[in-house]
Short mmCIF file of C-alpha atoms and ligand atoms in Angstrom, two decimals:
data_model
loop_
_atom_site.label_atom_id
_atom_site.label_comp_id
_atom_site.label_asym_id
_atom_site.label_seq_id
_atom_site.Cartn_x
_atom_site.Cartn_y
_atom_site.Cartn_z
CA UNK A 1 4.07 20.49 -1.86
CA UNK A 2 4.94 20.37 1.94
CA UNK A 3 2.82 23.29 2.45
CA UNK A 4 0.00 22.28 1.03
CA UNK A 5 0.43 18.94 3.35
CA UNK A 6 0.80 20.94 5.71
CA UNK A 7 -2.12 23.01 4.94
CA UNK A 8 -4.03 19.81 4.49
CA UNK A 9 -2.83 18.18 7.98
CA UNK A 10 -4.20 21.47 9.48
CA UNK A 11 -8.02 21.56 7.60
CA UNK A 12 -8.23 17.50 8.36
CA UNK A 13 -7.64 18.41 12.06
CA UNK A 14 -10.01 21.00 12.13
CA UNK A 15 -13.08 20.09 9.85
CA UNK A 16 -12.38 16.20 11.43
CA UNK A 17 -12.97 14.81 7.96
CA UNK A 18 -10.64 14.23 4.67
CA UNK A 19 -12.31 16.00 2.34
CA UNK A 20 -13.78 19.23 2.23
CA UNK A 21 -16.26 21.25 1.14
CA UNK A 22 -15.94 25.04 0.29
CA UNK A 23 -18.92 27.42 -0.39
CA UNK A 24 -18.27 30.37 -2.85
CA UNK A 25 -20.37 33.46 -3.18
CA UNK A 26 -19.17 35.76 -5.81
CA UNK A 27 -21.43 39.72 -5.47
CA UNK A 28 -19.97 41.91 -8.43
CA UNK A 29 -18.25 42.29 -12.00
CA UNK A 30 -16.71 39.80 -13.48
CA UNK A 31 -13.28 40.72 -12.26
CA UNK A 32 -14.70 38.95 -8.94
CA UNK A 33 -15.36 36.32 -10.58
CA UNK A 34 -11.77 35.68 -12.46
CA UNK A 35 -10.62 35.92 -8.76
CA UNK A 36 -12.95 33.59 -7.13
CA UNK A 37 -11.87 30.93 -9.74
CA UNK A 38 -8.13 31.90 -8.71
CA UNK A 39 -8.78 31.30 -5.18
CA UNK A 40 -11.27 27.69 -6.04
CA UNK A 41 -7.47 26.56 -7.73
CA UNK A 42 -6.24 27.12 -4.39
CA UNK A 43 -9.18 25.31 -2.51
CA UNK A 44 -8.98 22.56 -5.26
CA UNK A 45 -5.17 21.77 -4.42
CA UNK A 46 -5.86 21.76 -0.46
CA UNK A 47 -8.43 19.13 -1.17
CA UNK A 48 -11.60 21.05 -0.87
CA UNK A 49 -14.43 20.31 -3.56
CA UNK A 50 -17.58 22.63 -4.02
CA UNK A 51 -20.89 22.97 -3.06
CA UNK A 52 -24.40 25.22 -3.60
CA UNK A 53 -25.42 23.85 0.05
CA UNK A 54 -24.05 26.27 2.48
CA UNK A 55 -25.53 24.22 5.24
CA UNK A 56 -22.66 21.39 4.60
CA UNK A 57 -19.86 23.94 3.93
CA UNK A 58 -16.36 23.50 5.87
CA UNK A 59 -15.36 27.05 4.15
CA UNK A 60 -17.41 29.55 3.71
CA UNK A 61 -15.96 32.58 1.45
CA UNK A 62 -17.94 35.31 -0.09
CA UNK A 63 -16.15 37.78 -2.52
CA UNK A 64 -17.47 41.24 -2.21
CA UNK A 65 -18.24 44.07 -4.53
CA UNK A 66 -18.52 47.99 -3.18
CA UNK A 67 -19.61 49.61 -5.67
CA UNK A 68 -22.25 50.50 -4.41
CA UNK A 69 -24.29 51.28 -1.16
CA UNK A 70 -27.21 48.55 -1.85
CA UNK A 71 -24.80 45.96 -2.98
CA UNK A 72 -22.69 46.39 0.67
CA UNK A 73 -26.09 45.93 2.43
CA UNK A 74 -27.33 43.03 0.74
CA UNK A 75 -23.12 41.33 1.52
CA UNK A 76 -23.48 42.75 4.85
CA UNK A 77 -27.11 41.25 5.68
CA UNK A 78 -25.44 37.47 4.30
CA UNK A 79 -22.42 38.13 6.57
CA UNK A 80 -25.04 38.63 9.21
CA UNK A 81 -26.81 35.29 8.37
CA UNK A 82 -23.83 33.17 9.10
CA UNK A 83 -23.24 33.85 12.63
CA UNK A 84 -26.19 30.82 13.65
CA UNK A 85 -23.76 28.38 11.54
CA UNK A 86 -20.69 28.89 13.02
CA UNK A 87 -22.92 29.06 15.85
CA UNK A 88 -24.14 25.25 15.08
CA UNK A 89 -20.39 24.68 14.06
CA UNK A 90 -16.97 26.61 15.65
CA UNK A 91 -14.74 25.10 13.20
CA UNK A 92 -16.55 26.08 10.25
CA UNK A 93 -13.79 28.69 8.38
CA UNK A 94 -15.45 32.17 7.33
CA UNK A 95 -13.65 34.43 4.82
CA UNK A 96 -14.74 37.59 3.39
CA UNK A 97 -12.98 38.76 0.23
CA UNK A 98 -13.10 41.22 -2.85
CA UNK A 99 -13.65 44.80 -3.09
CA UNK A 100 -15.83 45.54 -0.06
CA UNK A 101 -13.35 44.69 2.43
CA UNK A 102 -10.74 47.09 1.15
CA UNK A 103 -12.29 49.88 2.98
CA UNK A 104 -11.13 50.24 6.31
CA UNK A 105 -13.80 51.03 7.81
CA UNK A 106 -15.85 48.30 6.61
CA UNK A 107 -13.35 46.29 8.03
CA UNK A 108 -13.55 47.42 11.24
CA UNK A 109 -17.37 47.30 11.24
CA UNK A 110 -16.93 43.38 10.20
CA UNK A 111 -14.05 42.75 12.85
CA UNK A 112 -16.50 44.49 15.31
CA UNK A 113 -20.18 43.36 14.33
CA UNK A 114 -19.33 39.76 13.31
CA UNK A 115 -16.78 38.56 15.21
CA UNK A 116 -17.26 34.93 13.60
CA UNK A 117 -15.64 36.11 10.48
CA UNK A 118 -12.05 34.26 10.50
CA UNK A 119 -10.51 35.25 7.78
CA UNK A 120 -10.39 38.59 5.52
CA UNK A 121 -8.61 39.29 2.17
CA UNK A 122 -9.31 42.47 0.40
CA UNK A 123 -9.00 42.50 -3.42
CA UNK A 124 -5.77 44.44 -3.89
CA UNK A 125 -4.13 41.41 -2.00
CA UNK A 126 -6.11 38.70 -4.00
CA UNK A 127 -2.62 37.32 -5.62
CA UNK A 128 -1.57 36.52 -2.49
CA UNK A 129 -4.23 34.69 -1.02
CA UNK A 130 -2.53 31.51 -0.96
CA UNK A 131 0.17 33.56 1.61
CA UNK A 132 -2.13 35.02 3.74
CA UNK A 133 -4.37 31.93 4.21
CA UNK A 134 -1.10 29.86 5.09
CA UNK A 135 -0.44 32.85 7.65
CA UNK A 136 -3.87 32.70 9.22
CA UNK A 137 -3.90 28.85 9.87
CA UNK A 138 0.09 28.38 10.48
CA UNK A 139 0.71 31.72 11.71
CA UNK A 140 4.05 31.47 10.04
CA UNK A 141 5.19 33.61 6.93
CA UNK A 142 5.60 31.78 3.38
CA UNK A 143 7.34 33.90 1.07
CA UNK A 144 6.08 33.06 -2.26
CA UNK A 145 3.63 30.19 -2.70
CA UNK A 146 3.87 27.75 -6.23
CA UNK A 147 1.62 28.48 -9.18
CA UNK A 148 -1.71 27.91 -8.55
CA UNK A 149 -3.55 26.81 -11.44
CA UNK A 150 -7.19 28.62 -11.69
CA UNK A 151 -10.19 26.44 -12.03
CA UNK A 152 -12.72 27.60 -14.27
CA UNK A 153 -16.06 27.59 -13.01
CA UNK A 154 -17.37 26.22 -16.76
CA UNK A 155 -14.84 24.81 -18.71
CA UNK A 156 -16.13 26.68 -22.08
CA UNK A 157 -16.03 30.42 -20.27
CA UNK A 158 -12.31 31.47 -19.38
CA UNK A 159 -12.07 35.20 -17.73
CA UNK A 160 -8.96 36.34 -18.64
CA UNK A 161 -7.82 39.70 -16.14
CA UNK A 162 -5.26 41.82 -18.51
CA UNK A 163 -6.02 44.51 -16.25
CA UNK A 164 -5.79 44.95 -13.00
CA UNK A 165 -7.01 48.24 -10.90
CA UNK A 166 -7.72 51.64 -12.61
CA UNK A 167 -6.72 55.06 -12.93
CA UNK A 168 -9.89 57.16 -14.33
CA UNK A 169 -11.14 58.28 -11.24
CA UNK A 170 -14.73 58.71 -12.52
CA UNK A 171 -15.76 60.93 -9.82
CA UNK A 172 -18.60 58.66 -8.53
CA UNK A 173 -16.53 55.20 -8.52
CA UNK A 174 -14.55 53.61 -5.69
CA UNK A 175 -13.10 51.04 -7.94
CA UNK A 176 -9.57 52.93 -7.98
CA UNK A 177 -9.48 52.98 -4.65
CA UNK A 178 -10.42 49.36 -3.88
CA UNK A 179 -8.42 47.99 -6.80
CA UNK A 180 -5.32 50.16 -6.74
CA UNK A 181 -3.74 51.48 -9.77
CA UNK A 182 -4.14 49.96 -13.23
CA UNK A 183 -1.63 47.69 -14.09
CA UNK A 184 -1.31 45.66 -17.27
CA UNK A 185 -0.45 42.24 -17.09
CA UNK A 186 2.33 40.54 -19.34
CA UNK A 187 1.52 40.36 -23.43
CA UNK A 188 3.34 36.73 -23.30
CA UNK A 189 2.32 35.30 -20.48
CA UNK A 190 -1.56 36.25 -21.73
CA UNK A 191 -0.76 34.52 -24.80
CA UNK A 192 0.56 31.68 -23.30
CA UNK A 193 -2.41 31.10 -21.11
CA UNK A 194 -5.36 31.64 -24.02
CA UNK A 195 -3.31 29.25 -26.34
CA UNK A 196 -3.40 26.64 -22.84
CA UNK A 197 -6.79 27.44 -21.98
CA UNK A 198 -8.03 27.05 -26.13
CA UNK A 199 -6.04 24.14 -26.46
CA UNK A 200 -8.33 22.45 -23.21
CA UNK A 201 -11.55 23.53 -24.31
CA UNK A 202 -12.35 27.07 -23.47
CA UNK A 203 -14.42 28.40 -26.16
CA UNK A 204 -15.48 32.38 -24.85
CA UNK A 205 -12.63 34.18 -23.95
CA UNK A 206 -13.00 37.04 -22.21
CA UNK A 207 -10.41 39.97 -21.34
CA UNK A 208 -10.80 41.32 -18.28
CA UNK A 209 -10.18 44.91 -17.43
CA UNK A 210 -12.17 48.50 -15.87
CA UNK A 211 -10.79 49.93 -19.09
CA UNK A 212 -9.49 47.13 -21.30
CA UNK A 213 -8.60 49.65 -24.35
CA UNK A 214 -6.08 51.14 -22.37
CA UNK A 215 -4.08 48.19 -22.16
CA UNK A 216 -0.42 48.72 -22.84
CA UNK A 217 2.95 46.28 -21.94
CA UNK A 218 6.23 46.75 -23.43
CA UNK A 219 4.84 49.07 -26.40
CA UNK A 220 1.67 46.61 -27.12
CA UNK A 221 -0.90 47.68 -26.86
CA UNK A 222 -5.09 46.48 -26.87
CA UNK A 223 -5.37 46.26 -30.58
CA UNK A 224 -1.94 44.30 -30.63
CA UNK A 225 -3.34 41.81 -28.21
CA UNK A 226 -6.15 40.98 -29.90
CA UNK A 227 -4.28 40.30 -32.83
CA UNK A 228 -2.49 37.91 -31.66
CA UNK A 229 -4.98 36.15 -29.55
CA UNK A 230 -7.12 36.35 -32.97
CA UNK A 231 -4.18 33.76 -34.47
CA UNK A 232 -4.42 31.33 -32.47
CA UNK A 233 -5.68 27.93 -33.66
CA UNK A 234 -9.34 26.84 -32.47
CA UNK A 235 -12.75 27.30 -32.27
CA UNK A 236 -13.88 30.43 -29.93
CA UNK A 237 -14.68 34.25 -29.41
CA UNK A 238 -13.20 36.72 -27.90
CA UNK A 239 -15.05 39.33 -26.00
CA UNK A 240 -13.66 42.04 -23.97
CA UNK A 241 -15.20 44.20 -21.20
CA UNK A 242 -14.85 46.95 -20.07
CA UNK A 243 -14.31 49.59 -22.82
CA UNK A 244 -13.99 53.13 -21.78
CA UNK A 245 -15.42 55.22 -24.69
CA UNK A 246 -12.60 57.88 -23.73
CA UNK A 247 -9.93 55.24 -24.84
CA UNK A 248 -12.15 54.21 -27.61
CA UNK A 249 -10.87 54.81 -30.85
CA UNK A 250 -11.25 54.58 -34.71
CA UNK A 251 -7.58 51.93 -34.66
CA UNK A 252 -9.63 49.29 -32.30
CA UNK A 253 -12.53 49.70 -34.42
CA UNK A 254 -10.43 48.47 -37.68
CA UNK A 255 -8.79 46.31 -35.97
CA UNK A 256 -12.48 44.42 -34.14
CA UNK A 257 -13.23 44.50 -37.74
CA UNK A 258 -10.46 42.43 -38.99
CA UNK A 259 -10.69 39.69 -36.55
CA UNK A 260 -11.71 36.19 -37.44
CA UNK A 261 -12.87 35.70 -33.36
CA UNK A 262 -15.01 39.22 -32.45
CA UNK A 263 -17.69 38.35 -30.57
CA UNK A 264 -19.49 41.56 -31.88
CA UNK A 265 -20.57 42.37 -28.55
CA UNK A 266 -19.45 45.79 -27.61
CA UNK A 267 -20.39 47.05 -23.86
CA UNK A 268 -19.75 50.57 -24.10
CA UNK A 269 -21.00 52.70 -20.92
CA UNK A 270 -21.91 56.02 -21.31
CA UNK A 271 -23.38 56.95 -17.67
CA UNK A 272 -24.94 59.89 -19.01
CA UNK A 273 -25.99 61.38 -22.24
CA UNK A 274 -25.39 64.92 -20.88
CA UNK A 275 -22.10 67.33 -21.30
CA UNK A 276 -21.98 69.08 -18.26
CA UNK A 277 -22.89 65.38 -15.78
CA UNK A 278 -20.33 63.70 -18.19
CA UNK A 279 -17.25 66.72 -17.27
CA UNK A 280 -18.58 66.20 -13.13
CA UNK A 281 -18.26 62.80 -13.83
CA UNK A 282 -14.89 63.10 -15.22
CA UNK A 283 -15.60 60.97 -18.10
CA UNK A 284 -13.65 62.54 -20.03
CA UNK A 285 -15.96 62.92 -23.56
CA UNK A 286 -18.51 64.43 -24.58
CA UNK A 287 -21.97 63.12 -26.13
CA UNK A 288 -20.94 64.47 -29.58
CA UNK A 289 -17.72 62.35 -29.54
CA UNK A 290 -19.80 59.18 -27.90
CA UNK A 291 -22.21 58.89 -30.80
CA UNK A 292 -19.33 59.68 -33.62
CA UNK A 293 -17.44 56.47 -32.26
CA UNK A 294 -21.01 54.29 -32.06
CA UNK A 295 -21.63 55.65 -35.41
CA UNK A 296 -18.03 54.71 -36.87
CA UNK A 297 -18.38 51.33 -35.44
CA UNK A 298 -21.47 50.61 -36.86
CA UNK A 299 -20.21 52.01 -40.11
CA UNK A 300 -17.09 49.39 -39.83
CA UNK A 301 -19.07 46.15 -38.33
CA UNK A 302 -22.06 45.09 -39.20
CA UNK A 303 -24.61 43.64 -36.82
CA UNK A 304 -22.67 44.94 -33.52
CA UNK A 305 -24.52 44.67 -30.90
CA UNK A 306 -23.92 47.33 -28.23
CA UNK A 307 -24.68 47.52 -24.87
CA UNK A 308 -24.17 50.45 -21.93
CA UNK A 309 -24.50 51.37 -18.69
CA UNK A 310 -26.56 54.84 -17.07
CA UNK A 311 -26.35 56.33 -13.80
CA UNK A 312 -29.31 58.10 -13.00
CA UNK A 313 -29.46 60.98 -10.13
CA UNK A 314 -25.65 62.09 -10.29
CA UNK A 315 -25.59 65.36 -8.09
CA UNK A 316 -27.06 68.32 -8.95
CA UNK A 317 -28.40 66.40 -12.36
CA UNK A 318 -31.46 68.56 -13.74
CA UNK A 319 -34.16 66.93 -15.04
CA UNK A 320 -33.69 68.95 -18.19
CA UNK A 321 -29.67 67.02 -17.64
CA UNK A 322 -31.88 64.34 -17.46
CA UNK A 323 -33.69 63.93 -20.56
CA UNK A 324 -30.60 64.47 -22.21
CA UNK A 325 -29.73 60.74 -21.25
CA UNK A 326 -32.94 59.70 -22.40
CA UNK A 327 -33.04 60.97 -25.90
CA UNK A 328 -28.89 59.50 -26.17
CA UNK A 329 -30.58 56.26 -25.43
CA UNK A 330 -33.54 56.76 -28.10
CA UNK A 331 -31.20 57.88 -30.18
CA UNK A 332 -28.62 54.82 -30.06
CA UNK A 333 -31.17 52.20 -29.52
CA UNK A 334 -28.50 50.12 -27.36
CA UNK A 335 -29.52 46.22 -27.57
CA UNK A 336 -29.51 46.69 -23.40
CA UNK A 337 -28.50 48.57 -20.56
CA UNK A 338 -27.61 48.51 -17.12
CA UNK A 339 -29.37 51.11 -15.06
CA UNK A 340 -28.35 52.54 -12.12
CA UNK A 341 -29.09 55.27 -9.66
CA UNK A 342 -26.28 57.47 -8.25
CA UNK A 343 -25.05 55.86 -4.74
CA UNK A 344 -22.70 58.49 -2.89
CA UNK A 345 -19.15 56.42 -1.83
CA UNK A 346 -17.26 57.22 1.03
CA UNK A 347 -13.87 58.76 -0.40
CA UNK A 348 -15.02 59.98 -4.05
CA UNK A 349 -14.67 63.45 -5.25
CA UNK A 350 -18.48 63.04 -5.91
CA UNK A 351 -19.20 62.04 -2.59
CA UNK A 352 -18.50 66.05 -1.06
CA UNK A 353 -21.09 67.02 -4.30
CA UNK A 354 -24.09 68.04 -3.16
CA UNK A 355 -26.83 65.48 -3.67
CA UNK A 356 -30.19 67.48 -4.07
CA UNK A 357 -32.00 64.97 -5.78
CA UNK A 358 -35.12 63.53 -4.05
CA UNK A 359 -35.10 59.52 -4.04
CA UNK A 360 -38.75 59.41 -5.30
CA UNK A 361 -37.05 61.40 -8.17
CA UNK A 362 -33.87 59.51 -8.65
CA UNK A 363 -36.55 56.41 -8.53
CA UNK A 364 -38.87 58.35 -11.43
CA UNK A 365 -35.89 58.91 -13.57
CA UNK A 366 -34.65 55.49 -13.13
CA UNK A 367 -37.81 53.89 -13.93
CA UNK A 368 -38.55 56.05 -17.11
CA UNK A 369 -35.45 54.95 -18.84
CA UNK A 370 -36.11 51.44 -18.03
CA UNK A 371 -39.38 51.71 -19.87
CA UNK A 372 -38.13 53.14 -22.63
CA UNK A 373 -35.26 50.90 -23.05
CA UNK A 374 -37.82 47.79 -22.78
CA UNK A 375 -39.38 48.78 -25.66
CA UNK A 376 -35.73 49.07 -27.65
CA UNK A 377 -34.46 46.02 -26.32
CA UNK A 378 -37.85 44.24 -27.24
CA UNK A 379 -37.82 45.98 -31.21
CA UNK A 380 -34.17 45.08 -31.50
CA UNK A 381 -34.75 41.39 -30.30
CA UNK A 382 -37.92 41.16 -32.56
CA UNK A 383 -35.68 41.50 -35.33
CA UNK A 384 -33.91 38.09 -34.76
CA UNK A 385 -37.24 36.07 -35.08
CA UNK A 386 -36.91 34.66 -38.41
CA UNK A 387 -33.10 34.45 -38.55
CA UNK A 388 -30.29 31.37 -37.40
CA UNK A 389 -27.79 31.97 -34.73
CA UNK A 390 -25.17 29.96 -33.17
CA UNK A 391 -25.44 29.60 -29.59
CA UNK A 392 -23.40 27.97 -26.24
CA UNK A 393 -25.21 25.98 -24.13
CA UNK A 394 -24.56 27.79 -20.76
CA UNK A 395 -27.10 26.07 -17.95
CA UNK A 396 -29.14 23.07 -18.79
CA UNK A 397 -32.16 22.99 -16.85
CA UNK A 398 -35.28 20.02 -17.33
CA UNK A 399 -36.77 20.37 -20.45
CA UNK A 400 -35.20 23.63 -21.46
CA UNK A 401 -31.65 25.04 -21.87
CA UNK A 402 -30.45 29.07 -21.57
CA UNK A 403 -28.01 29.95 -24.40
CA UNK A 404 -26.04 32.44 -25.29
CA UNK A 405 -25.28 33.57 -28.68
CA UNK A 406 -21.33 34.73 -29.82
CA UNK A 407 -22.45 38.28 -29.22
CA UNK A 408 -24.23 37.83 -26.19
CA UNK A 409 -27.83 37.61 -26.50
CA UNK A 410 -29.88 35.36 -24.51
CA UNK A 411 -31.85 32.10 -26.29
CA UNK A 412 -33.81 29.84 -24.35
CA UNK A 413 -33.97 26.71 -26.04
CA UNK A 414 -36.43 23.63 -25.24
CA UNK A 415 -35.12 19.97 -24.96
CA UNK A 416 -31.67 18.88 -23.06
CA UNK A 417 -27.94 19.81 -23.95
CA UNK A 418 -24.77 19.84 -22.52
CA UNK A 419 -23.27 22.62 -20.99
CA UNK A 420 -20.64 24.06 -23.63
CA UNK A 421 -22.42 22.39 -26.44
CA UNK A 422 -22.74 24.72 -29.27
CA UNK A 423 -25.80 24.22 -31.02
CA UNK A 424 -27.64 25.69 -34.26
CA UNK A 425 -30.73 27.15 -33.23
CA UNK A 426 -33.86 29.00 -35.22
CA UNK A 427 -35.28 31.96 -33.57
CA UNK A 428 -38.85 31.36 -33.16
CA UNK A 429 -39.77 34.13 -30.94
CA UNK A 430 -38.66 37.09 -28.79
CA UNK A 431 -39.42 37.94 -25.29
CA UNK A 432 -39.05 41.28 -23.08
CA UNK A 433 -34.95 40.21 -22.66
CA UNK A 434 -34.19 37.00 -24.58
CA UNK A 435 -34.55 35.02 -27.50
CA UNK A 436 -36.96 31.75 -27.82
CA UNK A 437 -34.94 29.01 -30.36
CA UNK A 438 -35.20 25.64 -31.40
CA UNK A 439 -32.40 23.66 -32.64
CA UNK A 440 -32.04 22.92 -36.23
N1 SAH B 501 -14.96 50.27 -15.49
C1 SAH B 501 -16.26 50.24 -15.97
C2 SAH B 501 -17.36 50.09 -14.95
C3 SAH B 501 -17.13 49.55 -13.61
S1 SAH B 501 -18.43 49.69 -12.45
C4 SAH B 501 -16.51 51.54 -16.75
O1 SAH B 501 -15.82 52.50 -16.63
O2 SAH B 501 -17.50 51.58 -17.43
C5 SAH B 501 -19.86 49.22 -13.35
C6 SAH B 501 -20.90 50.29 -13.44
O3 SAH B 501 -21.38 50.62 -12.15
C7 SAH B 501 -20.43 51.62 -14.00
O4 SAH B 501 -20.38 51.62 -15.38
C8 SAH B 501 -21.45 52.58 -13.46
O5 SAH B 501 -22.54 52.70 -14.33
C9 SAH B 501 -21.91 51.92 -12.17
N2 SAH B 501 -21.44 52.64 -10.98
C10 SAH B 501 -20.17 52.80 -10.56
N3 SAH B 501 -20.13 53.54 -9.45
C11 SAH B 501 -21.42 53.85 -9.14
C12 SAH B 501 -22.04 54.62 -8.12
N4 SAH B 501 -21.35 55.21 -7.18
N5 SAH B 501 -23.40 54.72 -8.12
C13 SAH B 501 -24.12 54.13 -9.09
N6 SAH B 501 -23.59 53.41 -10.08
C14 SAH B 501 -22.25 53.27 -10.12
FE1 SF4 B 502 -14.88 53.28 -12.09
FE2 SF4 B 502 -14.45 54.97 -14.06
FE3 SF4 B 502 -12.58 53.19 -13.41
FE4 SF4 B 502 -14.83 52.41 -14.58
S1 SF4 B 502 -13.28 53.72 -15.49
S2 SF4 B 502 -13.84 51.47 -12.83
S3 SF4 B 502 -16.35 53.78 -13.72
S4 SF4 B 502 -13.28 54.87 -12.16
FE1 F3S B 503 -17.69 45.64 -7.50
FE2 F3S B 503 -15.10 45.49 -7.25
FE3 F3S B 503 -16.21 44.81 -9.53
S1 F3S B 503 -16.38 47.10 -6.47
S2 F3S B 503 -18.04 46.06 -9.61
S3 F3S B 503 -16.51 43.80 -7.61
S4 F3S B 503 -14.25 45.79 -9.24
#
């Protein structure tokens, strides 16, 4: 407690007021986001509360994603945009976390271009934020600071990391080397916190991880966790993301179908639908064994709903390499997908590859799967018009509310409700990406 006084003594001085207000912009997966809400615990003890106006904003902390070149831009351009309000105010506090700033050159470019920046923390050493931000206003050393509860951004929604970094080493990804190497976090101490976080209202659970299915502590392993998180008392769901369809197998599949809690959501990226991309890719299957897994889970559970993500323009893919990926995703008829086009990063094997792909192609290829996916996405919402499904009240806006169902799908919903509420609904109609409902 004397260091957060201390702490506190410190902010008072230099904002000249006794409470705070801390801005947080989270780019990225939703690992960023389970870390944000670790670092807003830490704000929240030092007194800070939050705000969307970053015009008012004492602290100013963005958590960064790298993955890839557009998303560093569109970071770099907002980094950019604060030097006129530490301009209008020196004692506003700028920190820049997350993935992007564990490059070092990146780094250097900040330290160099933006000057105004006070403060950066790069993902691997997110745990020990509390440390280094003591360090930075003290400039003393503080060996290990208390337990810092997290504070969830909605009470219903709790990210739960049980994986940290990876080891896959997709050829194209710089997540391994911003992230470290995977590590699984303790079975009981992951218990522990969904029976706390159930027990005070969280109602979605989801398990964090780049590759959750390759979770393993002290001889448990994924399908063991979920068991046990399955027996715990309450109302909620469990999703999980993300699964790597290497580590995919027929034992998770029996056991998702056993479980009381299964969201039936299943995000299961495939990046391309073509052998010889996949093996430069280093996934690490083929397209045969991709569709015999989708196919045994849809034998096992009924009404999964499965989702995927594609990376168009991977080196040296032909367009005959292409349309290999396109008739995977005619064939599957995933609910939706996340498109993307190949960005080279600094550091991966696929980076020396050589990249003979026009962008007006890469943009052509990109473009044709989206249209073709529209159309799935629209025939496989179509088919909820009609039906009942249970939904979560997730933003409540005048006169209408956005939803989302236990497996994920979107329902916009007219009238007022509560964020968290969960509320019988009656699909009425279907747009391009979500659901139209009325409450029943
Ligand atoms: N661990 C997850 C994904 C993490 S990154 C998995 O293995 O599926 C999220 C998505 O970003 C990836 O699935 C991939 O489709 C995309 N992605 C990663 N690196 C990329 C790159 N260099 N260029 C384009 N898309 C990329
Ligand atoms: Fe990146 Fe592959 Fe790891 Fe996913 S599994 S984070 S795509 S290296
Ligand atoms: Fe981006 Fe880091 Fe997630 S690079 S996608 S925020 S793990």
């Amino acid at each position: 407690m004397d260091v957060i006084n201390s702490l506190r003594k410190i902010l008072k001085t230099r904002f000249k007021r006794e409470h705070f207000l801390a801005y947080i912009k989270v780019f990225g997966c939703q690992q960023n986001e389970a870390d944000a809400e670790k670092i807003c615990g830490f704000l929240k003890l030092l007194g800070f509360n939050f705000t969307d106006n970053i015009l008012v904003a004492d602290l100013i902390l963005f958590e960064t994603c790298a993955v890839r070149h557009t998303a560093e831009e569109k970071i770099l351009a907002h980094i950019g945009n604060l030097k006129n309000i530490k301009k209008s105010n020196n004692n506003i506090f700028i920190a820049i976390c997350g993935c992007m700033v564990e490059q070092e050159n990146i780094k250097n470019y900040i330290n160099e271009k933006f000057p105004f920046v006070d403060f950066i923390c790069g993902a691997k050493s997110i745990e020990n934020f509390p440390e280094l931000f003591y360090k930075k206003l003290t400039g003393e050393k503080l060996n290990n600071f208390c337990n810092v509860p997290v504070l969830q951004k909605n009470k219903f929604n709790a990210w739960v990391p049980i994986i940290s970094g990876c080891n896959n080493f997709c050829s194209y990804c710089i997540v391994p080397y911003v992230r470290g190497p995977e590590k699984s976090k303790d079975y009981n101490q992951i218990l522990d916190y969904c029976k706390k976080i159930i027990k005070n209202g969280s109602k979605i659970i989801t398990l964090l991880g780049q590759n959750v299915n390759s979770y393993f502590y002290n001889n448990f392993n994924f399908s063991d966790l979920l068991k046990e998180i399955d027996k715990i008392d309450g109302e909620f769901t469990i999703r999980f993301m993300t699964s790597h369809p290497k580590d995919f197998n027929k034992n998770l599949v029996d056991t998702l179908a056993n479980l009381k809690h299964f969201s039936g959501h299943l995000h299961l990226p495939v990046q391309s639908g073509n052998n010889r991309i996949l093996k430069f890719m280093n996934r690490k299957y083929t397209r045969e064994e991709y569709i015999e897994k989708i196919n045994y889970a849809r034998e096992k559970i009924k009404n999964l709903v499965i989702t995927s993500d594609i990376i168009v323009g991977f080196p040296g893919e032909t367009n005959l390499e292409f349309e290999d990926t396109v008739s995977l995703i005619q064939k599957i008829k995933f609910a939706s997908i996340f498109n993307f086009i190949y960005s080279p990063r600094v550091g991966t094997a696929a980076f020396n590859m050589q990249d003979n792909i026009s962008h007006d192609e890469k943009v052509r290829r990109i473009s044709k799967i989206i249209k073709i996916q529209e159309e799935i996405s629209q025939e496989f919402l179509s088919g909820f018009v009609g039906t009942n499904l249970k939904v979560i009240i997730e933003e409540d806006h005048v006169n209408k509310s956005i939803a989302r169902s236990k497996s994920n799908i979107i329902v916009e919903l007219k009238g007022s409700f509560n964020v968290g509420d969960i509320v019988n609904t009656k699909i009425i109609s279907s747009k391009r990406s979500y659901l139209i409902g009325k409450k029943v």
